Amino acid sequence: MDHTQAHMTPAAFQKKTYALKGAVTVEQRGEQTVLVFSDGFHTKKGPDLKVFLSKISVSDATGANATTDAVRLGALTSNKGGQEYVLPEGVTLSDYSSVLVHCEAFSKLWGGADIS
């Protein structure tokens, strides 16, 4: 039996510093909430790219505030292709506005997708 349920319609990635293509969806898998980047995801390679859940919308996010009150989900697995990020236990998705791809080493916001 498949317990995977789509949580939202795909949210398209938006450019801030560099172009991002593709979309992100949220799936509930049993007790886990998973952010799923589409197979068509693609962006420029970077030295220290991380994925964050942010309380700031993509339009308001900058390199300076991208990690403020954000949850780091981990290093970007690849600059292209489908990938998944599991939300840590205790994190409530509805408390966040966007998913951001951000270079921590140089405080450069690649871009993101609004999820609320």
PDB file of C-alpha atoms in Angstrom:
ATOM      1  CA  MET A   1       0.000   0.000   0.000  1.00  0.00           C
ATOM      2  CA  ASP A   2       1.367   3.433  -0.952  1.00  0.00           C
ATOM      3  CA  HIS A   3       1.156   6.001   1.843  1.00  0.00           C
ATOM      4  CA  THR A   4       2.659   8.841  -0.203  1.00  0.00           C
ATOM      5  CA  GLN A   5       0.391  11.847  -0.537  1.00  0.00           C
ATOM      6  CA  ALA A   6       1.126  15.037  -2.440  1.00  0.00           C
ATOM      7  CA  HIS A   7       0.830  17.984  -0.072  1.00  0.00           C
ATOM      8  CA  MET A   8       0.858  20.851  -2.560  1.00  0.00           C
ATOM      9  CA  THR A   9       0.998  21.658  -6.233  1.00  0.00           C
ATOM     10  CA  PRO A  10       4.511  22.103  -7.625  1.00  0.00           C
ATOM     11  CA  ALA A  11       6.099  25.472  -6.825  1.00  0.00           C
ATOM     12  CA  ALA A  12       8.429  26.775  -9.536  1.00  0.00           C
ATOM     13  CA  PHE A  13      11.926  27.870  -8.613  1.00  0.00           C
ATOM     14  CA  GLN A  14      12.717  31.568  -9.087  1.00  0.00           C
ATOM     15  CA  LYS A  15      16.033  33.230  -9.843  1.00  0.00           C
ATOM     16  CA  LYS A  16      17.740  35.568  -7.409  1.00  0.00           C
ATOM     17  CA  THR A  17      21.489  35.503  -8.252  1.00  0.00           C
ATOM     18  CA  TYR A  18      21.470  32.540 -10.648  1.00  0.00           C
ATOM     19  CA  ALA A  19      18.771  30.787 -12.657  1.00  0.00           C
ATOM     20  CA  LEU A  20      17.074  27.764 -11.142  1.00  0.00           C
ATOM     21  CA  LYS A  21      14.833  25.562 -13.272  1.00  0.00           C
ATOM     22  CA  GLY A  22      12.305  23.022 -12.111  1.00  0.00           C
ATOM     23  CA  ALA A  23       9.913  22.885  -9.202  1.00  0.00           C
ATOM     24  CA  VAL A  24       9.530  21.591  -5.670  1.00  0.00           C
ATOM     25  CA  THR A  25       6.624  19.660  -4.192  1.00  0.00           C
ATOM     26  CA  VAL A  26       5.945  18.538  -0.650  1.00  0.00           C
ATOM     27  CA  GLU A  27       4.977  14.955   0.113  1.00  0.00           C
ATOM     28  CA  GLN A  28       3.814  13.414   3.350  1.00  0.00           C
ATOM     29  CA  ARG A  29       5.258   9.904   3.749  1.00  0.00           C
ATOM     30  CA  GLY A  30       3.967   8.409   6.936  1.00  0.00           C
ATOM     31  CA  GLU A  31       5.421  10.583   9.692  1.00  0.00           C
ATOM     32  CA  GLN A  32       7.938  12.301   7.381  1.00  0.00           C
ATOM     33  CA  THR A  33       7.460  15.483   5.378  1.00  0.00           C
ATOM     34  CA  VAL A  34       9.674  15.463   2.289  1.00  0.00           C
ATOM     35  CA  LEU A  35      10.595  18.277  -0.114  1.00  0.00           C
ATOM     36  CA  VAL A  36      10.951  16.788  -3.593  1.00  0.00           C
ATOM     37  CA  PHE A  37      12.854  18.683  -6.289  1.00  0.00           C
ATOM     38  CA  SER A  38      11.622  17.785  -9.780  1.00  0.00           C
ATOM     39  CA  ASP A  39      13.706  15.744 -12.216  1.00  0.00           C
ATOM     40  CA  GLY A  40      13.996  18.947 -14.262  1.00  0.00           C
ATOM     41  CA  PHE A  41      15.737  20.833 -11.452  1.00  0.00           C
ATOM     42  CA  HIS A  42      18.904  22.577 -12.650  1.00  0.00           C
ATOM     43  CA  THR A  43      21.110  25.430 -11.477  1.00  0.00           C
ATOM     44  CA  LYS A  44      24.699  26.616 -11.692  1.00  0.00           C
ATOM     45  CA  LYS A  45      27.251  24.776  -9.550  1.00  0.00           C
ATOM     46  CA  GLY A  46      28.442  26.570  -6.431  1.00  0.00           C
ATOM     47  CA  PRO A  47      31.041  25.978  -3.717  1.00  0.00           C
ATOM     48  CA  ASP A  48      28.797  25.657  -0.661  1.00  0.00           C
ATOM     49  CA  LEU A  49      25.162  25.348  -1.754  1.00  0.00           C
ATOM     50  CA  LYS A  50      22.670  24.472   0.956  1.00  0.00           C
ATOM     51  CA  VAL A  51      18.888  24.018   1.006  1.00  0.00           C
ATOM     52  CA  PHE A  52      16.936  26.008   3.592  1.00  0.00           C
ATOM     53  CA  LEU A  53      13.325  26.366   4.686  1.00  0.00           C
ATOM     54  CA  SER A  54      12.788  30.081   5.202  1.00  0.00           C
ATOM     55  CA  LYS A  55      10.105  32.237   6.790  1.00  0.00           C
ATOM     56  CA  ILE A  56      10.881  34.865   4.133  1.00  0.00           C
ATOM     57  CA  SER A  57       9.332  34.809   0.653  1.00  0.00           C
ATOM     58  CA  VAL A  58      11.701  34.433  -2.294  1.00  0.00           C
ATOM     59  CA  SER A  59      11.000  38.010  -3.409  1.00  0.00           C
ATOM     60  CA  ASP A  60      12.057  39.361   0.020  1.00  0.00           C
ATOM     61  CA  ALA A  61      15.012  37.010   0.534  1.00  0.00           C
ATOM     62  CA  THR A  62      18.597  38.184   0.028  1.00  0.00           C
ATOM     63  CA  GLY A  63      22.027  36.711   0.619  1.00  0.00           C
ATOM     64  CA  ALA A  64      22.125  38.618   3.911  1.00  0.00           C
ATOM     65  CA  ASN A  65      18.815  37.349   5.342  1.00  0.00           C
ATOM     66  CA  ALA A  66      18.403  33.948   3.655  1.00  0.00           C
ATOM     67  CA  THR A  67      19.403  31.976   6.745  1.00  0.00           C
ATOM     68  CA  THR A  68      17.644  34.171   9.344  1.00  0.00           C
ATOM     69  CA  ASP A  69      15.163  32.004  11.286  1.00  0.00           C
ATOM     70  CA  ALA A  70      15.665  29.338   8.613  1.00  0.00           C
ATOM     71  CA  VAL A  71      16.089  25.581   8.908  1.00  0.00           C
ATOM     72  CA  ARG A  72      19.029  24.098   7.035  1.00  0.00           C
ATOM     73  CA  LEU A  73      17.900  20.887   5.335  1.00  0.00           C
ATOM     74  CA  GLY A  74      21.374  19.990   4.131  1.00  0.00           C
ATOM     75  CA  ALA A  75      23.790  20.431   1.277  1.00  0.00           C
ATOM     76  CA  LEU A  76      22.322  20.595  -2.218  1.00  0.00           C
ATOM     77  CA  THR A  77      22.683  16.999  -3.398  1.00  0.00           C
ATOM     78  CA  SER A  78      23.342  17.950  -7.023  1.00  0.00           C
ATOM     79  CA  ASN A  79      23.017  21.013  -9.228  1.00  0.00           C
ATOM     80  CA  LYS A  80      20.707  19.021 -11.504  1.00  0.00           C
ATOM     81  CA  GLY A  81      18.045  16.354 -11.293  1.00  0.00           C
ATOM     82  CA  GLY A  82      15.511  15.119  -8.794  1.00  0.00           C
ATOM     83  CA  GLN A  83      16.421  15.089  -5.117  1.00  0.00           C
ATOM     84  CA  GLU A  84      14.703  14.908  -1.756  1.00  0.00           C
ATOM     85  CA  TYR A  85      15.101  16.620   1.609  1.00  0.00           C
ATOM     86  CA  VAL A  86      13.375  15.315   4.735  1.00  0.00           C
ATOM     87  CA  LEU A  87      12.160  17.942   7.197  1.00  0.00           C
ATOM     88  CA  PRO A  88      13.653  17.459  10.661  1.00  0.00           C
ATOM     89  CA  GLU A  89      11.355  16.145  13.357  1.00  0.00           C
ATOM     90  CA  GLY A  90       9.470  18.971  15.052  1.00  0.00           C
ATOM     91  CA  VAL A  91       9.591  21.325  12.042  1.00  0.00           C
ATOM     92  CA  THR A  92       6.126  22.448  10.909  1.00  0.00           C
ATOM     93  CA  LEU A  93       6.054  23.243   7.204  1.00  0.00           C
ATOM     94  CA  SER A  94       3.238  25.788   7.550  1.00  0.00           C
ATOM     95  CA  ASP A  95       5.598  27.983   9.634  1.00  0.00           C
ATOM     96  CA  TYR A  96       7.735  28.602   6.522  1.00  0.00           C
ATOM     97  CA  SER A  97       7.211  30.538   3.298  1.00  0.00           C
ATOM     98  CA  SER A  98       9.906  29.305   0.935  1.00  0.00           C
ATOM     99  CA  VAL A  99      12.604  26.807   0.050  1.00  0.00           C
ATOM    100  CA  LEU A 100      15.917  28.548  -0.706  1.00  0.00           C
ATOM    101  CA  VAL A 101      19.138  27.443  -2.389  1.00  0.00           C
ATOM    102  CA  HIS A 102      21.895  29.509  -0.797  1.00  0.00           C
ATOM    103  CA  CYS A 103      25.704  29.582  -0.883  1.00  0.00           C
ATOM    104  CA  GLU A 104      26.678  29.819   2.780  1.00  0.00           C
ATOM    105  CA  ALA A 105      30.389  30.426   2.170  1.00  0.00           C
ATOM    106  CA  PHE A 106      29.767  33.619   0.183  1.00  0.00           C
ATOM    107  CA  SER A 107      26.253  34.591   1.404  1.00  0.00           C
ATOM    108  CA  LYS A 108      24.873  34.397  -2.145  1.00  0.00           C
ATOM    109  CA  LEU A 109      21.237  33.470  -2.587  1.00  0.00           C
ATOM    110  CA  TRP A 110      20.887  31.383  -5.748  1.00  0.00           C
ATOM    111  CA  GLY A 111      17.075  31.455  -5.634  1.00  0.00           C
ATOM    112  CA  GLY A 112      14.134  29.515  -4.311  1.00  0.00           C
ATOM    113  CA  ALA A 113      10.471  28.621  -4.482  1.00  0.00           C
ATOM    114  CA  ASP A 114       7.548  29.970  -2.471  1.00  0.00           C
ATOM    115  CA  ILE A 115       5.677  27.140  -0.764  1.00  0.00           C
ATOM    116  CA  SER A 116       2.895  29.058   0.983  1.00  0.00           C
TER     117      SER A 116
END
